[in-house]
Amino acid sequence: MTAPLPPPTADPSGAPVGDRSLGPAGWYADPTRPNQWRWWDGRVWTTFVSTGVSTERPPRLPRWLSVPVLVTSPLAILLVGVIALTQPLSAVAGLVPLAIVLPALSWLDRIEPEPTSSRVHALLWGACVAVVVSIVVNTMVALAVGDVAAMVISAPLVEEASKAAGILFALRRRELDGVSDGIVYAGWIALGFAVVEDMTYFSQASIDGTFVSVFVIRALLTPFAHPLFTFWTGLAIGRAVQRGQRPVVGAAWGFALAVATHMIWNGALALGEITPEVTDDVAIGVVLVTAALFVFLFVAVAIALARARRTELRRFEQMTPFLARHYRLSDAEASHFTDWAALLRARRSMPRRSRRSFDRVHAALARLATVHARLNDVDPTVERVLRAQLDDARADLGRSVS
């Protein structure tokens, strides 16, 4: 097959521009790397690449889906479906953490907004891949050595490892650029896991007659438990990426903290279940001490999140003049991003139909700011993809406000 030529570029730097007239969607020779194909979606270059000889088929899965999610989703759907049919109240109650945790994730993600498809994929990774892997492994451990070992040892290790794999998968897709991204993807993955896990706990509690107490503890008092655990892994991976370190090695300390906090939490819950070997006073004391520890942990994480968000915002504001010059933004466009207050004012002043395009411009600029702020060299492939997204979003915004 004769390879099609890449769409022409109108920019002197060679970066593809976001013009729908450049050519139909298809595989084209990658303008950034030899012997590689890159998918052009008819508007911009995407992150899909191929080194194979066949260039006729488009990417088989949308960005919000992946092979691991696709493979594990039937079991996850079956589990949630059975709960919804037999214990509908438990299924609805499992969604409560969404209303509590989502605003916090959205607040953190506003400085450098992640694509909706990427956030959906992270949520599905937690709800499907992490849940299915954890159920299978923890069940095997429980049958082999007992429920307590599965709860205190196996669950923290397996659950945090499967969630960490989702963060690394986002990194593999080049969706993770720094600390804020690592925390955001950790939060979305942990939230997806927590929703399905809570449904299973609420379903069992309905059978045992303890639904109210379990709902209050898991949905109202500790909805941030899993995001708090996985936060450390996301933080460590994000810092490693930002500093140009190997992410797997850099994530070791964060994963260790995630497992340790998870073990402490599960161990307290295990002791909280009164047994002949543990007196009421001891069990209650352990639970109270653990609760106090996690209040402290929650405050510490909240402070860390606020600092990470403030750092991201300061970096974005400082990089705006450079980005405006480098990517040829007009003075009017650049004035929208001089500071956070100006950005919010500009967005509020626009008609609703223009805000989506404005958000895309903001997202592309924010990610470009992160890419240029790294200590190591800028990845030309990532920059070209983001440049194309920026140009396309600017063109859409111009059409929507004209």
CSV table of C-alpha atoms in Angstrom, one decimal:
chain,number,residue,atom,x,y,z
A,1,MET,CA,0.0,0.0,0.0
A,2,THR,CA,1.2,3.5,-0.8
A,3,ALA,CA,1.5,5.6,2.3
A,4,PRO,CA,-0.6,8.8,2.2
A,5,LEU,CA,1.3,12.0,2.7
A,6,PRO,CA,0.9,13.9,5.9
A,7,PRO,CA,-1.4,16.9,5.8
A,8,PRO,CA,0.5,20.1,5.0
A,9,THR,CA,1.4,22.4,7.7
A,10,ALA,CA,0.8,26.2,7.5
A,11,ASP,CA,3.0,27.1,10.5
A,12,PRO,CA,6.7,27.7,9.9
A,13,SER,CA,7.6,25.6,12.9
A,14,GLY,CA,6.2,22.5,11.2
A,15,ALA,CA,3.5,22.0,13.7
A,16,PRO,CA,0.2,20.9,12.2
A,17,VAL,CA,-2.6,23.5,12.4
A,18,GLY,CA,-6.2,22.8,13.4
A,19,ASP,CA,-7.8,23.2,10.0
A,20,ARG,CA,-10.5,20.7,9.0
A,21,SER,CA,-9.6,21.2,5.3
A,22,LEU,CA,-6.2,19.6,5.6
A,23,GLY,CA,-7.4,16.1,4.8
A,24,PRO,CA,-9.6,13.2,5.8
A,25,ALA,CA,-9.1,11.1,9.0
A,26,GLY,CA,-6.5,8.4,8.6
A,27,TRP,CA,-3.0,7.2,9.3
A,28,TYR,CA,-0.2,9.4,8.0
A,29,ALA,CA,3.6,9.4,8.3
A,30,ASP,CA,4.4,10.9,11.7
A,31,PRO,CA,5.9,14.3,11.1
A,32,THR,CA,7.9,14.1,14.4
A,33,ARG,CA,9.4,10.6,14.2
A,34,PRO,CA,10.5,8.5,11.3
A,35,ASN,CA,9.2,4.9,10.6
A,36,GLN,CA,6.1,5.6,12.6
A,37,TRP,CA,2.5,6.4,11.7
A,38,ARG,CA,0.2,8.8,13.6
A,39,TRP,CA,-3.6,9.0,13.4
A,40,TRP,CA,-5.0,12.3,12.0
A,41,ASP,CA,-8.6,12.6,13.0
A,42,GLY,CA,-9.5,15.1,10.3
A,43,ARG,CA,-8.8,18.1,12.6
A,44,VAL,CA,-5.7,17.5,14.6
A,45,TRP,CA,-3.0,15.0,15.2
A,46,THR,CA,-3.9,12.5,18.0
A,47,THR,CA,-1.7,10.5,20.4
A,48,PHE,CA,-2.5,7.2,18.6
A,49,VAL,CA,0.7,5.9,16.9
A,50,SER,CA,1.6,2.7,15.1
A,51,THR,CA,4.8,1.1,13.9
A,52,GLY,CA,3.1,-1.6,11.9
A,53,VAL,CA,2.9,-1.8,8.1
A,54,SER,CA,-0.9,-1.8,7.9
A,55,THR,CA,-2.3,1.7,8.1
A,56,GLU,CA,-5.8,1.2,6.9
A,57,ARG,CA,-7.7,0.7,10.2
A,58,PRO,CA,-8.4,3.5,12.6
A,59,PRO,CA,-7.9,3.1,16.3
A,60,ARG,CA,-10.3,0.3,17.4
A,61,LEU,CA,-11.3,1.8,20.8
A,62,PRO,CA,-12.3,5.3,21.8
A,63,ARG,CA,-10.2,7.2,24.3
A,64,TRP,CA,-12.5,6.5,27.2
A,65,LEU,CA,-12.0,2.8,26.7
A,66,SER,CA,-9.0,0.4,26.7
A,67,VAL,CA,-8.4,-3.3,26.4
A,68,PRO,CA,-8.0,-3.8,30.2
A,69,VAL,CA,-11.3,-2.0,30.9
A,70,LEU,CA,-13.0,-3.9,28.0
A,71,VAL,CA,-11.9,-7.3,29.3
A,72,THR,CA,-12.9,-6.7,32.9
A,73,SER,CA,-16.1,-4.7,32.3
A,74,PRO,CA,-18.5,-7.7,31.8
A,75,LEU,CA,-17.8,-9.0,35.3
A,76,ALA,CA,-18.1,-5.5,36.8
A,77,ILE,CA,-21.3,-4.8,35.0
A,78,LEU,CA,-22.7,-8.2,36.1
A,79,LEU,CA,-21.8,-7.4,39.7
A,80,VAL,CA,-23.4,-4.0,39.7
A,81,GLY,CA,-26.4,-5.3,37.7
A,82,VAL,CA,-27.1,-8.1,40.3
A,83,ILE,CA,-26.8,-5.5,43.1
A,84,ALA,CA,-29.1,-3.1,41.3
A,85,LEU,CA,-31.7,-5.8,40.7
A,86,THR,CA,-31.6,-7.4,44.2
A,87,GLN,CA,-30.7,-4.4,46.4
A,88,PRO,CA,-31.6,-1.3,44.4
A,89,LEU,CA,-31.2,0.9,47.5
A,90,SER,CA,-27.6,-0.3,47.9
A,91,ALA,CA,-26.8,0.5,44.2
A,92,VAL,CA,-28.1,4.1,44.7
A,93,ALA,CA,-26.4,4.5,48.0
A,94,GLY,CA,-23.1,3.6,46.3
A,95,LEU,CA,-23.4,6.6,44.1
A,96,VAL,CA,-23.4,9.0,47.1
A,97,PRO,CA,-19.6,9.4,47.3
A,98,LEU,CA,-19.7,10.7,43.7
A,99,ALA,CA,-21.6,13.8,44.9
A,100,ILE,CA,-19.1,14.3,47.7
A,101,VAL,CA,-15.8,13.6,46.1
A,102,LEU,CA,-16.5,14.9,42.5
A,103,PRO,CA,-16.6,18.6,43.5
A,104,ALA,CA,-13.1,18.3,45.1
A,105,LEU,CA,-11.7,16.6,42.0
A,106,SER,CA,-13.2,19.2,39.8
A,107,TRP,CA,-11.8,22.0,41.9
A,108,LEU,CA,-8.3,20.6,41.7
A,109,ASP,CA,-8.6,19.9,37.9
A,110,ARG,CA,-9.7,23.4,36.9
A,111,ILE,CA,-6.2,24.8,36.5
A,112,GLU,CA,-5.1,22.2,34.0
A,113,PRO,CA,-8.4,20.4,32.9
A,114,GLU,CA,-8.0,16.8,31.8
A,115,PRO,CA,-10.0,15.6,28.7
A,116,THR,CA,-13.4,14.2,29.6
A,117,SER,CA,-12.6,11.0,27.8
A,118,SER,CA,-9.5,10.5,30.0
A,119,ARG,CA,-11.4,11.1,33.2
A,120,VAL,CA,-14.1,8.7,32.2
A,121,HIS,CA,-11.4,6.1,31.4
A,122,ALA,CA,-9.8,6.6,34.8
A,123,LEU,CA,-13.2,6.2,36.5
A,124,LEU,CA,-13.9,3.0,34.5
A,125,TRP,CA,-10.4,1.6,35.3
A,126,GLY,CA,-11.2,1.9,39.0
A,127,ALA,CA,-14.7,0.5,38.7
A,128,CYS,CA,-13.8,-2.4,36.4
A,129,VAL,CA,-10.1,-3.3,36.3
A,130,ALA,CA,-9.2,-2.6,39.9
A,131,VAL,CA,-12.5,-4.0,41.3
A,132,VAL,CA,-12.3,-7.3,39.3
A,133,VAL,CA,-8.6,-7.9,40.0
A,134,SER,CA,-9.1,-7.2,43.7
A,135,ILE,CA,-12.2,-9.4,44.0
A,136,VAL,CA,-10.5,-12.3,42.3
A,137,VAL,CA,-7.2,-12.1,44.3
A,138,ASN,CA,-8.7,-11.2,47.6
A,139,THR,CA,-11.2,-14.1,47.4
A,140,MET,CA,-8.4,-16.5,46.7
A,141,VAL,CA,-6.4,-15.3,49.6
A,142,ALA,CA,-9.5,-15.4,51.9
A,143,LEU,CA,-10.1,-19.0,50.9
A,144,ALA,CA,-6.5,-19.9,51.4
A,145,VAL,CA,-5.5,-18.1,54.7
A,146,GLY,CA,-8.6,-16.5,56.0
A,147,ASP,CA,-10.7,-13.3,55.8
A,148,VAL,CA,-8.5,-11.2,58.2
A,149,ALA,CA,-5.4,-11.8,56.1
A,150,ALA,CA,-7.3,-10.9,52.9
A,151,MET,CA,-8.7,-7.8,54.5
A,152,VAL,CA,-5.5,-6.5,56.2
A,153,ILE,CA,-2.7,-7.7,53.9
A,154,SER,CA,-4.0,-8.8,50.5
A,155,ALA,CA,-6.6,-6.0,50.0
A,156,PRO,CA,-4.3,-3.0,50.6
A,157,LEU,CA,-1.5,-4.5,48.4
A,158,VAL,CA,-3.7,-5.7,45.5
A,159,GLU,CA,-6.1,-2.8,45.5
A,160,GLU,CA,-3.5,-0.1,45.6
A,161,ALA,CA,-1.4,-1.9,43.0
A,162,SER,CA,-4.3,-2.2,40.6
A,163,LYS,CA,-5.2,1.5,41.1
A,164,ALA,CA,-1.5,2.4,40.6
A,165,ALA,CA,-1.5,0.5,37.3
A,166,GLY,CA,-4.3,2.8,36.1
A,167,ILE,CA,-2.2,5.9,36.8
A,168,LEU,CA,0.7,4.4,35.0
A,169,PHE,CA,-1.6,3.6,32.1
A,170,ALA,CA,-2.6,7.2,31.9
A,171,LEU,CA,1.1,8.1,31.8
A,172,ARG,CA,1.6,5.5,29.0
A,173,ARG,CA,-1.0,7.4,27.0
A,174,ARG,CA,0.9,10.7,27.7
A,175,GLU,CA,-2.0,12.1,29.6
A,176,LEU,CA,-0.1,12.7,32.8
A,177,ASP,CA,2.3,15.7,32.9
A,178,GLY,CA,2.9,16.5,36.6
A,179,VAL,CA,1.9,16.4,40.2
A,180,SER,CA,-1.6,17.8,39.7
A,181,ASP,CA,-2.4,15.2,37.0
A,182,GLY,CA,-1.1,12.4,39.1
A,183,ILE,CA,-3.4,13.3,41.9
A,184,VAL,CA,-6.4,13.9,39.7
A,185,TYR,CA,-6.1,10.5,37.9
A,186,ALA,CA,-5.5,8.8,41.3
A,187,GLY,CA,-8.7,10.4,42.6
A,188,TRP,CA,-10.8,9.4,39.6
A,189,ILE,CA,-9.5,5.8,39.7
A,190,ALA,CA,-10.0,5.5,43.4
A,191,LEU,CA,-13.5,7.0,43.1
A,192,GLY,CA,-14.6,4.5,40.5
A,193,PHE,CA,-13.3,1.7,42.8
A,194,ALA,CA,-15.0,3.1,45.9
A,195,VAL,CA,-18.4,3.3,44.2
A,196,VAL,CA,-18.5,-0.3,43.2
A,197,GLU,CA,-16.9,-1.5,46.5
A,198,ASP,CA,-19.4,0.5,48.5
A,199,MET,CA,-22.3,-1.1,46.6
A,200,THR,CA,-21.1,-4.5,47.6
A,201,TYR,CA,-20.7,-3.5,51.2
A,202,PHE,CA,-24.2,-1.9,51.3
A,203,SER,CA,-25.7,-4.9,49.7
A,204,GLN,CA,-24.2,-7.2,52.4
A,205,ALA,CA,-25.2,-4.8,55.1
A,206,SER,CA,-28.8,-4.8,53.9
A,207,ILE,CA,-28.8,-8.6,54.4
A,208,ASP,CA,-27.2,-8.3,57.8
A,209,GLY,CA,-29.5,-5.5,59.0
A,210,THR,CA,-26.6,-3.0,59.4
A,211,PHE,CA,-27.3,-0.9,56.4
A,212,VAL,CA,-27.7,2.4,58.2
A,213,SER,CA,-24.5,2.2,60.2
A,214,VAL,CA,-22.4,1.0,57.3
A,215,PHE,CA,-23.9,3.7,55.0
A,216,VAL,CA,-23.0,6.4,57.5
A,217,ILE,CA,-19.5,5.2,58.0
A,218,ARG,CA,-18.6,4.5,54.4
A,219,ALA,CA,-20.6,7.0,52.4
A,220,LEU,CA,-20.9,10.0,54.8
A,221,LEU,CA,-17.9,9.8,57.1
A,222,THR,CA,-15.2,8.3,55.0
A,223,PRO,CA,-16.1,8.9,51.3
A,224,PHE,CA,-12.5,10.1,50.7
A,225,ALA,CA,-10.9,6.9,52.1
A,226,HIS,CA,-9.8,5.4,48.8
A,227,PRO,CA,-8.8,8.7,47.2
A,228,LEU,CA,-6.8,9.4,50.4
A,229,PHE,CA,-4.9,6.1,50.0
A,230,THR,CA,-4.2,6.4,46.3
A,231,PHE,CA,-3.4,10.1,46.6
A,232,TRP,CA,0.2,9.1,47.7
A,233,THR,CA,0.8,7.0,44.6
A,234,GLY,CA,-0.5,9.7,42.3
A,235,LEU,CA,1.6,12.3,44.0
A,236,ALA,CA,4.7,10.2,43.7
A,237,ILE,CA,4.2,9.3,40.0
A,238,GLY,CA,3.4,13.0,39.2
A,239,ARG,CA,6.6,14.2,41.0
A,240,ALA,CA,8.7,11.6,39.2
A,241,VAL,CA,7.3,12.7,35.8
A,242,GLN,CA,7.8,16.4,36.6
A,243,ARG,CA,11.4,15.7,37.6
A,244,GLY,CA,12.2,13.5,34.6
A,245,GLN,CA,12.7,10.4,36.8
A,246,ARG,CA,11.6,6.8,36.0
A,247,PRO,CA,7.9,6.8,37.2
A,248,VAL,CA,7.9,3.2,38.5
A,249,VAL,CA,11.0,3.8,40.7
A,250,GLY,CA,9.7,7.3,41.7
A,251,ALA,CA,6.3,5.9,42.7
A,252,ALA,CA,7.8,3.4,45.2
A,253,TRP,CA,7.5,5.7,48.3
A,254,GLY,CA,4.0,6.8,47.3
A,255,PHE,CA,2.8,3.2,46.8
A,256,ALA,CA,4.3,2.2,50.2
A,257,LEU,CA,2.4,5.0,51.9
A,258,ALA,CA,-0.8,4.1,50.1
A,259,VAL,CA,-0.5,0.5,51.2
A,260,ALA,CA,0.5,1.5,54.8
A,261,THR,CA,-2.5,3.8,55.3
A,262,HIS,CA,-4.8,1.3,53.7
A,263,MET,CA,-3.5,-1.4,56.0
A,264,ILE,CA,-4.0,0.7,59.1
A,265,TRP,CA,-7.5,1.5,58.1
A,266,ASN,CA,-8.5,-2.1,57.3
A,267,GLY,CA,-6.7,-3.3,60.4
A,268,ALA,CA,-8.8,-0.9,62.6
A,269,LEU,CA,-12.0,-2.0,60.9
A,270,ALA,CA,-11.0,-5.7,61.5
A,271,LEU,CA,-10.4,-4.9,65.2
A,272,GLY,CA,-13.6,-2.9,65.4
A,273,GLU,CA,-15.5,-6.1,64.7
A,274,ILE,CA,-15.8,-7.4,68.3
A,275,THR,CA,-14.3,-10.8,68.7
A,276,PRO,CA,-13.7,-12.9,71.9
A,277,GLU,CA,-10.1,-12.0,71.8
A,278,VAL,CA,-10.7,-8.2,71.7
A,279,THR,CA,-12.7,-6.4,74.4
A,280,ASP,CA,-15.2,-3.7,73.6
A,281,ASP,CA,-13.0,-1.0,75.1
A,282,VAL,CA,-10.0,-2.0,73.1
A,283,ALA,CA,-11.9,-2.2,69.9
A,284,ILE,CA,-13.6,1.1,70.4
A,285,GLY,CA,-10.2,2.7,71.4
A,286,VAL,CA,-8.5,1.4,68.2
A,287,VAL,CA,-11.3,2.7,66.0
A,288,LEU,CA,-11.2,6.2,67.7
A,289,VAL,CA,-7.4,6.4,67.4
A,290,THR,CA,-7.6,5.4,63.8
A,291,ALA,CA,-10.4,7.9,63.1
A,292,ALA,CA,-8.3,10.7,64.6
A,293,LEU,CA,-5.3,9.6,62.5
A,294,PHE,CA,-7.4,9.8,59.4
A,295,VAL,CA,-8.7,13.2,60.3
A,296,PHE,CA,-5.1,14.3,60.5
A,297,LEU,CA,-4.3,12.6,57.2
A,298,PHE,CA,-7.3,14.2,55.5
A,299,VAL,CA,-6.2,17.7,56.7
A,300,ALA,CA,-2.6,17.0,55.5
A,301,VAL,CA,-3.8,15.8,52.1
A,302,ALA,CA,-6.1,18.9,51.8
A,303,ILE,CA,-3.2,21.2,52.5
A,304,ALA,CA,-1.0,19.3,50.0
A,305,LEU,CA,-3.8,19.6,47.4
A,306,ALA,CA,-4.2,23.3,48.0
A,307,ARG,CA,-0.5,23.8,47.6
A,308,ALA,CA,-0.3,21.7,44.4
A,309,ARG,CA,-3.2,23.7,43.0
A,310,ARG,CA,-1.6,27.0,43.9
A,311,THR,CA,1.7,25.9,42.4
A,312,GLU,CA,-0.1,24.9,39.1
A,313,LEU,CA,-1.9,28.2,39.0
A,314,ARG,CA,1.2,30.3,39.7
A,315,ARG,CA,3.1,28.4,37.0
A,316,PHE,CA,0.3,28.8,34.4
A,317,GLU,CA,0.2,32.6,35.1
A,318,GLN,CA,4.0,32.9,34.8
A,319,MET,CA,4.1,30.9,31.6
A,320,THR,CA,1.3,32.9,29.9
A,321,PRO,CA,3.5,35.6,28.3
A,322,PHE,CA,5.9,33.0,26.9
A,323,LEU,CA,3.0,30.9,25.6
A,324,ALA,CA,1.4,33.9,24.0
A,325,ARG,CA,4.6,34.7,22.1
A,326,HIS,CA,5.5,31.2,21.3
A,327,TYR,CA,2.1,30.2,20.0
A,328,ARG,CA,1.2,33.6,18.5
A,329,LEU,CA,-1.8,34.5,20.6
A,330,SER,CA,-3.2,37.9,20.0
A,331,ASP,CA,-3.1,40.5,22.8
A,332,ALA,CA,-6.9,40.0,23.3
A,333,GLU,CA,-6.5,36.2,23.6
A,334,ALA,CA,-3.5,36.5,26.0
A,335,SER,CA,-5.4,38.9,28.2
A,336,HIS,CA,-7.9,36.2,29.1
A,337,PHE,CA,-5.1,34.2,30.8
A,338,THR,CA,-3.1,36.8,32.6
A,339,ASP,CA,-4.4,35.6,35.9
A,340,TRP,CA,-7.1,33.3,37.3
A,341,ALA,CA,-9.6,36.1,37.9
A,342,ALA,CA,-9.3,37.3,34.3
A,343,LEU,CA,-9.8,33.8,33.0
A,344,LEU,CA,-13.0,33.4,35.0
A,345,ARG,CA,-14.3,36.8,33.9
A,346,ALA,CA,-13.6,36.1,30.3
A,347,ARG,CA,-15.4,32.7,30.5
A,348,ARG,CA,-18.5,34.2,32.2
A,349,SER,CA,-18.7,37.0,29.6
A,350,MET,CA,-18.9,34.5,26.7
A,351,PRO,CA,-22.1,33.0,25.4
A,352,ARG,CA,-22.7,29.4,26.5
A,353,ARG,CA,-22.0,27.9,23.1
A,354,SER,CA,-18.5,29.5,23.2
A,355,ARG,CA,-17.4,28.2,26.7
A,356,ARG,CA,-16.6,24.7,25.5
A,357,SER,CA,-14.2,26.0,23.0
A,358,PHE,CA,-12.7,28.4,25.5
A,359,ASP,CA,-12.2,25.5,27.9
A,360,ARG,CA,-10.4,23.6,25.2
A,361,VAL,CA,-8.1,26.6,24.6
A,362,HIS,CA,-7.4,26.8,28.3
A,363,ALA,CA,-6.8,23.1,28.6
A,364,ALA,CA,-4.3,23.1,25.8
A,365,LEU,CA,-2.4,26.1,27.1
A,366,ALA,CA,-2.3,24.7,30.6
A,367,ARG,CA,-0.8,21.4,29.4
A,368,LEU,CA,1.7,23.3,27.2
A,369,ALA,CA,2.7,25.3,30.2
A,370,THR,CA,3.3,22.1,32.1
A,371,VAL,CA,5.3,20.6,29.2
A,372,HIS,CA,7.6,23.7,28.9
A,373,ALA,CA,8.1,23.9,32.7
A,374,ARG,CA,9.6,20.4,33.0
A,375,LEU,CA,13.2,20.1,34.0
A,376,ASN,CA,14.0,17.8,31.1
A,377,ASP,CA,13.7,18.6,27.4
A,378,VAL,CA,10.3,19.2,25.9
A,379,ASP,CA,8.9,16.1,24.1
A,380,PRO,CA,8.4,17.4,20.5
A,381,THR,CA,5.6,14.8,19.8
A,382,VAL,CA,3.6,15.9,22.8
A,383,GLU,CA,4.1,19.6,22.0
A,384,ARG,CA,3.0,19.1,18.4
A,385,VAL,CA,-0.2,17.3,19.4
A,386,LEU,CA,-1.0,20.0,22.0
A,387,ARG,CA,-0.2,22.7,19.5
A,388,ALA,CA,-2.7,21.2,17.0
A,389,GLN,CA,-5.3,21.0,19.8
A,390,LEU,CA,-4.7,24.6,20.7
A,391,ASP,CA,-5.0,25.8,17.1
A,392,ASP,CA,-8.2,23.8,16.5
A,393,ALA,CA,-9.7,25.1,19.8
A,394,ARG,CA,-8.8,28.7,18.9
A,395,ALA,CA,-10.4,28.3,15.5
A,396,ASP,CA,-13.6,26.9,17.0
A,397,LEU,CA,-13.7,29.7,19.5
A,398,GLY,CA,-13.3,32.3,16.8
A,399,ARG,CA,-16.2,30.8,14.8
A,400,SER,CA,-18.5,30.5,17.9
A,401,VAL,CA,-18.1,34.2,18.9
A,402,SER,CA,-18.2,35.6,15.4
